[in-house]
XYZ file of C-alpha atoms in Angstrom:
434
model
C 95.716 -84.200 -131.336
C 99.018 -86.155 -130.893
C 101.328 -85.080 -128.015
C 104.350 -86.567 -126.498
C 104.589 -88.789 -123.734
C 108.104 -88.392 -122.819
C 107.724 -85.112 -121.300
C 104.951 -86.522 -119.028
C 107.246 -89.569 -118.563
C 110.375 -87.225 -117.476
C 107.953 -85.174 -114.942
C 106.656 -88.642 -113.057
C 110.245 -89.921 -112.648
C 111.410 -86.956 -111.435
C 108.670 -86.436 -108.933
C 109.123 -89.931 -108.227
C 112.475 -89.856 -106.811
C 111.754 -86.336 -105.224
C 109.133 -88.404 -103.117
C 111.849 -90.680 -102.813
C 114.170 -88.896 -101.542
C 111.821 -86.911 -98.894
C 110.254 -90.687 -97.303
C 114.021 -92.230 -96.886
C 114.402 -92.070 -93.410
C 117.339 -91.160 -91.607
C 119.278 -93.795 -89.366
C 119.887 -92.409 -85.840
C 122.003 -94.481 -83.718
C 122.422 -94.104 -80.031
C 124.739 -94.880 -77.551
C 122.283 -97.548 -75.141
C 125.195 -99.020 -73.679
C 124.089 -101.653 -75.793
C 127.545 -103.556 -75.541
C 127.395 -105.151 -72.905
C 129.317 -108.455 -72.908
C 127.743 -111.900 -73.211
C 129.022 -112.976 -69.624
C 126.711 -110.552 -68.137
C 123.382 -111.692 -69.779
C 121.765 -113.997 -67.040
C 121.487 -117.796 -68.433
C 119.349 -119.786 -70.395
C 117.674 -122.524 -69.687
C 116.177 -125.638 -71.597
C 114.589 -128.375 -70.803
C 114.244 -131.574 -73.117
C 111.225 -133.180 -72.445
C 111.380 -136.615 -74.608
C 108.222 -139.049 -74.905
C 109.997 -142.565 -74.168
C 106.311 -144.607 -74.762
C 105.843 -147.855 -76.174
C 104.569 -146.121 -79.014
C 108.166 -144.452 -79.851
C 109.429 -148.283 -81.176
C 107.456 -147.544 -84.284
C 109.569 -147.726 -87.269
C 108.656 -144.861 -89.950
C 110.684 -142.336 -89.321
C 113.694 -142.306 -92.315
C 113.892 -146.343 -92.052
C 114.252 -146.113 -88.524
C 112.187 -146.321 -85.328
C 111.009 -143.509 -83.734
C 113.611 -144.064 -81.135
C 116.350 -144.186 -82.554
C 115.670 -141.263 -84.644
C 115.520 -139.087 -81.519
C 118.594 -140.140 -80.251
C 120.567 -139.762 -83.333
C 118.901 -136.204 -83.087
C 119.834 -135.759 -79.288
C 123.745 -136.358 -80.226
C 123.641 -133.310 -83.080
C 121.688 -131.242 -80.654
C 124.332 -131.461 -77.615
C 127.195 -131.505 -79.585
C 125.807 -127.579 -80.915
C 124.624 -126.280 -77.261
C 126.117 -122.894 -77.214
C 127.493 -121.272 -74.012
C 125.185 -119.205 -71.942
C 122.366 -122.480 -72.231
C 122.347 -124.366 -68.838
C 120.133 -128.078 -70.499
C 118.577 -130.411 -68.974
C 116.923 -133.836 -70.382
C 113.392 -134.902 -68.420
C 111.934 -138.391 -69.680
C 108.548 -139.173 -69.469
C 106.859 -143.126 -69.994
C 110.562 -144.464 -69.980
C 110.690 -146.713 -66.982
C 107.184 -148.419 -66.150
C 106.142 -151.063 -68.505
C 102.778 -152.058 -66.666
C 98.972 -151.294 -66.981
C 98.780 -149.538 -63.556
C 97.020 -145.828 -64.596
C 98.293 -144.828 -61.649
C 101.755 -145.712 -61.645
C 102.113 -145.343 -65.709
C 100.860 -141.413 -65.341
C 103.932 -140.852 -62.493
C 106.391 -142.168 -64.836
C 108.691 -139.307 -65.774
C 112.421 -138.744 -64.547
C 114.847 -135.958 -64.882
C 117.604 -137.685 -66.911
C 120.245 -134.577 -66.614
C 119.610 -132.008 -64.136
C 119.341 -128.751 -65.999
C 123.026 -126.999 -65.493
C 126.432 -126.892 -67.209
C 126.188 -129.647 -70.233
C 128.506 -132.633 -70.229
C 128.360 -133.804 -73.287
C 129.600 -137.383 -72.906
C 127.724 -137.990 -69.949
C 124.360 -136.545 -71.566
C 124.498 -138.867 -75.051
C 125.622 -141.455 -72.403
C 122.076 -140.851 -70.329
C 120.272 -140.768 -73.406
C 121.985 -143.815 -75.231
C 120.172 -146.072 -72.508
C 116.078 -144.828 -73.144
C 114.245 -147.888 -74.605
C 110.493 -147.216 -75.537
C 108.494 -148.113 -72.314
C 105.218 -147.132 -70.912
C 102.352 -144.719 -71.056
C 102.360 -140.723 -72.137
C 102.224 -138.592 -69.106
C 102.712 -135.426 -70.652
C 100.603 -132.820 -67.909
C 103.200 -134.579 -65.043
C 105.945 -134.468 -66.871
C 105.377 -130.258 -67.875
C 104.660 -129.478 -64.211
C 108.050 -131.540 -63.284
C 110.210 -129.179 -66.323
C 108.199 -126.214 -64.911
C 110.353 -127.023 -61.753
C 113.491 -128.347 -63.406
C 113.593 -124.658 -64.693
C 113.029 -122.481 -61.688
C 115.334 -119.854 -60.302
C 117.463 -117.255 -62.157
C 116.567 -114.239 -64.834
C 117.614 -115.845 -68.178
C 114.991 -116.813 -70.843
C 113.348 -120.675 -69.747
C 112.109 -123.205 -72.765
C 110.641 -126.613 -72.572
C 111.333 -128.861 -75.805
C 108.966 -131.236 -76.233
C 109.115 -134.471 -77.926
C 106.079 -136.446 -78.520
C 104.516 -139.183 -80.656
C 101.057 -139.396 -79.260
C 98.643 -137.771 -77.183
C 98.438 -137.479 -73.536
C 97.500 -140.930 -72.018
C 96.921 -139.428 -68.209
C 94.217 -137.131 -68.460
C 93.584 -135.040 -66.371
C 95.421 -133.251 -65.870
C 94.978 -132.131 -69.775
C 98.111 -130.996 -70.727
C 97.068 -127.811 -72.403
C 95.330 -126.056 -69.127
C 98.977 -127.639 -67.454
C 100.513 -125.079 -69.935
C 97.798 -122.478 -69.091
C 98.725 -123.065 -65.811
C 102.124 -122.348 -66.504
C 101.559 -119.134 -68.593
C 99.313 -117.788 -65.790
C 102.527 -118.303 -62.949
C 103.741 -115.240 -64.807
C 106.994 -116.929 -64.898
C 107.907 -116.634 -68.673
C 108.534 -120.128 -69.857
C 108.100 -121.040 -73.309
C 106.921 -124.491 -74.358
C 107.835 -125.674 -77.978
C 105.923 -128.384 -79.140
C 107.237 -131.279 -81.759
C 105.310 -134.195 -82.980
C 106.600 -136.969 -84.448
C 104.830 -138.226 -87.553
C 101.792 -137.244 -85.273
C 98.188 -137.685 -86.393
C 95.435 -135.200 -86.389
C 94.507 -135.337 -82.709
C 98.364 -135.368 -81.848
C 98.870 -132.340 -83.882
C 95.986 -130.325 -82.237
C 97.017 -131.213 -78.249
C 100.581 -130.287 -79.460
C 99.789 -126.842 -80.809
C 97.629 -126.676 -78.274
C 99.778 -126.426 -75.491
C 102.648 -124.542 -77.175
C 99.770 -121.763 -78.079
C 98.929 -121.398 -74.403
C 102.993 -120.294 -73.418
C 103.304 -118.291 -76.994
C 105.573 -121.171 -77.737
C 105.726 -123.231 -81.482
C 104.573 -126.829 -82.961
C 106.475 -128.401 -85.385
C 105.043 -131.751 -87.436
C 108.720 -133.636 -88.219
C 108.624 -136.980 -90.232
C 112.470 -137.120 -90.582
C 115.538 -137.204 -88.183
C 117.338 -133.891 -90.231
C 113.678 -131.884 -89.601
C 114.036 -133.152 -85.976
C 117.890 -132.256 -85.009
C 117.664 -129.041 -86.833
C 114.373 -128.301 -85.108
C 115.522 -129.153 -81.632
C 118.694 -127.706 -82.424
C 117.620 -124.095 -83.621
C 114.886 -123.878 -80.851
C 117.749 -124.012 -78.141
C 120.351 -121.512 -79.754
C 117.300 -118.785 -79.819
C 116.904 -119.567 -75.925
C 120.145 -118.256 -76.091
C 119.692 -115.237 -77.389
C 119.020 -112.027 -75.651
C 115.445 -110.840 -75.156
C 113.225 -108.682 -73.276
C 111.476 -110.575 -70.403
C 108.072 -109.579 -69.386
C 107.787 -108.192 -65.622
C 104.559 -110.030 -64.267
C 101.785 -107.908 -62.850
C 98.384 -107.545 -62.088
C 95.939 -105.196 -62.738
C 93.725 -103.547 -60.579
C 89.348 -103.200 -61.238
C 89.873 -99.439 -60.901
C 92.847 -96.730 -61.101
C 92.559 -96.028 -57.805
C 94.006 -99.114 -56.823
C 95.870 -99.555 -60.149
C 99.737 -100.559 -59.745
C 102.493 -97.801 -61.210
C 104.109 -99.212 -64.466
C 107.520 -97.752 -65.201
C 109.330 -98.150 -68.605
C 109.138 -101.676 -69.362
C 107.674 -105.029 -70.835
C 104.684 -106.405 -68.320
C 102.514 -109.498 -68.773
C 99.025 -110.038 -67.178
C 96.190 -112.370 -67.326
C 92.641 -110.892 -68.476
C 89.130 -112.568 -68.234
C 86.981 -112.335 -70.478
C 85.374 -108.907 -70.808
C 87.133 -107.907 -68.253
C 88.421 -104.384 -67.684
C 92.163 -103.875 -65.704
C 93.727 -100.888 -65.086
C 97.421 -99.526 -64.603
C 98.912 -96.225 -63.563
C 101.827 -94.415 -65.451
C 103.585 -90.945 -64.081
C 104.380 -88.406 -67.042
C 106.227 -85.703 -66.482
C 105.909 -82.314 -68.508
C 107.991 -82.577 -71.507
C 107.704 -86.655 -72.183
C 105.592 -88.281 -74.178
C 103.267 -91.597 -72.909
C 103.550 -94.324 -75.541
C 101.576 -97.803 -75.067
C 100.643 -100.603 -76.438
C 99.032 -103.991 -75.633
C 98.501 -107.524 -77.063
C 95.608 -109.927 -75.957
C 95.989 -113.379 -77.273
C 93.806 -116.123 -77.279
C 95.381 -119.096 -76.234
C 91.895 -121.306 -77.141
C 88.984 -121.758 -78.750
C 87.086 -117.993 -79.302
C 84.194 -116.969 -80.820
C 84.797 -114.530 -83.916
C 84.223 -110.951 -83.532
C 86.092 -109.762 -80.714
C 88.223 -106.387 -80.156
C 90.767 -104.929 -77.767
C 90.589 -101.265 -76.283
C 93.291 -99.308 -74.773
C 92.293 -95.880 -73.202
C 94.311 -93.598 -71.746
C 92.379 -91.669 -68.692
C 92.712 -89.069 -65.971
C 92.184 -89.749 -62.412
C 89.323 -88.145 -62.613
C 87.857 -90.322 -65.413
C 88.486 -87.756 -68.335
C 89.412 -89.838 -71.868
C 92.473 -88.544 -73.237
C 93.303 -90.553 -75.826
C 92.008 -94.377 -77.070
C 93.733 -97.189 -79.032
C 91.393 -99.947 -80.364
C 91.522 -103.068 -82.831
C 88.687 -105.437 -83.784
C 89.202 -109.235 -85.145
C 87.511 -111.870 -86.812
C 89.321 -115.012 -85.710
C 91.832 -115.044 -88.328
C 94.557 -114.361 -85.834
C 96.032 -115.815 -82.674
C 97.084 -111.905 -81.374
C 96.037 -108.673 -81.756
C 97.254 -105.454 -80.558
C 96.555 -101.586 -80.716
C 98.800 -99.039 -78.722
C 98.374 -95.008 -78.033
C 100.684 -91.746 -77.839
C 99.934 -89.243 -75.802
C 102.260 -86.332 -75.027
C 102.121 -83.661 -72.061
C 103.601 -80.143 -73.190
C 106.316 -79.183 -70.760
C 104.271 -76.023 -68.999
C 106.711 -75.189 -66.382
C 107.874 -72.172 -68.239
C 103.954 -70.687 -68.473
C 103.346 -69.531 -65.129
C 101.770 -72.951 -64.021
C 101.828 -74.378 -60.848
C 105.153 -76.088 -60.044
C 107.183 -78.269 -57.343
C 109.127 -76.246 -54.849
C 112.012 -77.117 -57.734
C 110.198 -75.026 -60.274
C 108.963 -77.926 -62.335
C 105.660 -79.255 -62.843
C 104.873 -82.710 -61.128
C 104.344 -85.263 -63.525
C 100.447 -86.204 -64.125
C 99.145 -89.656 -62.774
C 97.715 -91.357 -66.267
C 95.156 -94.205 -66.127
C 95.843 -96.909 -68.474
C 92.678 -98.985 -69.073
C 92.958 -102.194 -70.604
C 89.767 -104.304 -71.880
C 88.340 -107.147 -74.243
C 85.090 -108.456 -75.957
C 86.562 -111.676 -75.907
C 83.643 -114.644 -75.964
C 83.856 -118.407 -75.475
C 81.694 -121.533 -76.218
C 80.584 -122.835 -73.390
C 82.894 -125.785 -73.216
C 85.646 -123.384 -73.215
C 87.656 -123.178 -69.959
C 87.456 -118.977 -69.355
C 90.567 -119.710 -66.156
C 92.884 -118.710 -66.293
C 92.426 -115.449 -67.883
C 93.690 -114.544 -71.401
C 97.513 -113.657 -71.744
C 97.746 -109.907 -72.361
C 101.185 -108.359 -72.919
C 101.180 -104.481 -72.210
C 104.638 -102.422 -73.210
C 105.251 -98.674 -71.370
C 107.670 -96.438 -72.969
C 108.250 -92.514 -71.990
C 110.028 -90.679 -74.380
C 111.069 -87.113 -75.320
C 107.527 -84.900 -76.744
C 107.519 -83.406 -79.728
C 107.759 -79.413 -79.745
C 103.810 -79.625 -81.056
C 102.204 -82.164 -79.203
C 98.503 -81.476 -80.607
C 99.358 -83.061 -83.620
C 101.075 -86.048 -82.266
C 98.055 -87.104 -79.945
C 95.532 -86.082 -82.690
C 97.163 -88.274 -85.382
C 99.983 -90.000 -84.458
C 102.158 -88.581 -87.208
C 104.313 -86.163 -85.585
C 106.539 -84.961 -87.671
C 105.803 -86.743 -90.590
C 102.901 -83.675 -91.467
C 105.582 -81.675 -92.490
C 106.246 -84.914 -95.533
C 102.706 -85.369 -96.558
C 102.760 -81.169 -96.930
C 105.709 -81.380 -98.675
C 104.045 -83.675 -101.039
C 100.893 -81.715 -101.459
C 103.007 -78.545 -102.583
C 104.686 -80.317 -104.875
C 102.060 -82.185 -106.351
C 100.062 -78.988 -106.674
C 103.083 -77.210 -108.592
C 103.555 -79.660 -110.640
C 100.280 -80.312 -111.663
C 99.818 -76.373 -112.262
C 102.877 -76.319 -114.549
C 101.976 -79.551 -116.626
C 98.869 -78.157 -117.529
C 100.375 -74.211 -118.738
C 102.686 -76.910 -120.830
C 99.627 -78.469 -122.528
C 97.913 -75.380 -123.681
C 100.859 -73.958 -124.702
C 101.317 -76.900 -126.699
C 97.870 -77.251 -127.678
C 98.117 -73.466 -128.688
C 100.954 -73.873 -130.692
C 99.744 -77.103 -132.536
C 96.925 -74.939 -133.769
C 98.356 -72.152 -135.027
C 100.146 -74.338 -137.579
């Protein structure tokens, strides 16, 4: 029996673009009061934080030494600062030339206070750096820590290195634990200059701890580019984590409105938080745990979201293996707006909003020369939003609305199968009557 496949080839396309058609999504916009003017963003801050060792006169860098390359690199950089950045240039190893440990691992200076850039008088400051001393790299990230202090804009330390920290300890990666756990939001970016393999790993290490990058660069275009792109993003706008701290039970928990917080987590630890929904919103969270060092595989993340009096409502959870730095999970759960149903109600006729317990936890392990203080960074995002008319289906699955696309899809999967096979037998029927 022969039959034709361009009917069957007609019916798929056109069910194709009907499912097509139904999953586009709409594009809402909204009126956020999203345009607001650049001048009333708070400022940015960077900090430059260049290695000026004895080790930075090595010549492999394009022809040139390691030096010079930076500087050349420096001039491109501050020639591109964009407004709204407030830079500043620290130095560390670029003054003491001796074999004192104790005086080499105090060598680092602010070069240009972090502020309004002059560009003459920067490229002037930086035109005069020799390679000098040791590597005090911990010193010199508490010292940008504090070059960057004060204000509300978005804070990054640029660092410049060649080699590894010659003044430990402090060890420059629990420095930018340290940092992380202030709750202050800086960001250290990590470059190495044609760095070796123990280079490489303190480098990444530290920018890992303050969710920061490291970049390898073996040529003076990778470097000003580099340096160059990582202070127009300080630039731009971004939400800011509000620091907070979690209680050990919900009693004691702290209320969470709408917003971006940041905490620090111990290992299989539990914290808890306390959000207010009102009938008629719906509760959506979500939380990120990363681990800033060395863990051992197999871990997971649970959010649950719980009553006061310990009742689950709903649960969020996400299991790893080590093959990623982050990992997240997040919940919905919607409270029906009962104020019309006879329930009880404020002397204003609506229902008080419920008191929901947000419990955050980990199965984080370390080896046991793994540093478990600080905690691990967690990052925990509250929204409140409008509930769906059914909110069953939205806490059940998650889909909301979407239901009514996958039964859309069902129906007309089931018609059209229904019709394509009358079509056959009829066919079929026909083929053998002749």
């Amino acid at each position: 029996m022969i039959i034709s496949k361009r009917p069957a080839v007609a019916a798929c396309a056109l069910l194709a673009a009907l499912t097509f058609g139904l999953l586009t999504p709409t594009t809402a916009l909204a009126d956020d009061g999203s345009d607001a003017t650049a001048a009333d963003a708070p400022t940015a801050k960077v900090d430059l934080v260049l290695d000026v060792s004895g080790s930075m006169s090595t010549r492999d860098i394009d022809g040139q030494t390691r030096m010079t390359a930076a500087k050349q690199a420096f001039d491109q950089v501050l020639d591109g600062v964009p407004q709204g950045v407030d830079l500043g240039i620290r130095t560390l190893g670029a003054t003491y030339p001796g074999k004192s440990l104790k005086l080499g691992c105090k060598d680092t200076k602010r070069l240009y206070p972090v502020g309004p850039l002059d560009r003459e008088e920067a490229k002037t400051a930086v035109g005069t750096l020799e390679p000098t001393g040791w590597t005090p790299i911990g010193p010199a990230l508490l010292a940008a820590a504090d070059d960057l202090s004060g204000g509300d804009g978005s804070r990054r330390i640029v660092l410049i290195s060649d080699g590894e920290d010659t003044c430990s300890p402090p060890d420059p990666c629990d420095v930018a634990r340290e940092i992380a756990a202030k709750g202050i939001h800086l960001t250290i970016d990590t470059l190495g200059l044609v760095p070796d393999a123990k280079t490489q790993a303190q480098l990444s290490c530290i920018a890992e701890a303050t969710g920061g990058t490291y970049t390898s660069v073996k040529h003076r275009s990778e470097l000003s580019g580099r340096v160059g792109q990582l202070v127009h993003r300080a630039a731009d706008p971004a939400a800011t984590p509000v620091a907070t701290s979690g209680a050990d039970d919900c009693s004691t928990a702290p209320e969470l409105k709408p917003g971006l917080y940041s905490d620090r987590e111990q290992f299989a630890q539990h914290r808890w938080y306390r959000v207010a929904v009102a009938p008629g919103q719906e509760l959506r969270a979500s939380v990120s745990v990363a681990d800033d060092r060395p863990v051992n595989p197999d871990y997971g993340v649970l959010l649950r979201a719980v009553t006061t009096h310990g009742r689950e409502i709903v649960r969020g959870q996400e299991a790893g293996s080590g093959r990623t730095d982050v990992i997240s999970t997040g919940l919905r759960y919607p409270k029906p707006d009962t104020s019309s149903s006879g329930s009880s109600s404020g002397d204003d006729g609506t229902a008080p909003a419920e008191t929901v317990c947000l419990e955050v936890s980990n199965s984080y392990s370390a080896p046991a020369s793994v540093k478990t203080s600080p905690g691990l960074p967690v990052e925990l995002a509250v929204n409140l939003v409008d509930a769906p008319h059914d909110a069953s289906d939205a806490a059940a699955f998650g889909l909301g609305r979407g239901w009514w696309l996958i039964g859309t899809l069902i129906v007309v999967g089931f018609v059209a199968g229904i019709l394509w096979g009358w079509a056959s037998r009829w066919r079929i029927a026909i083929w053998r009557s002749n």
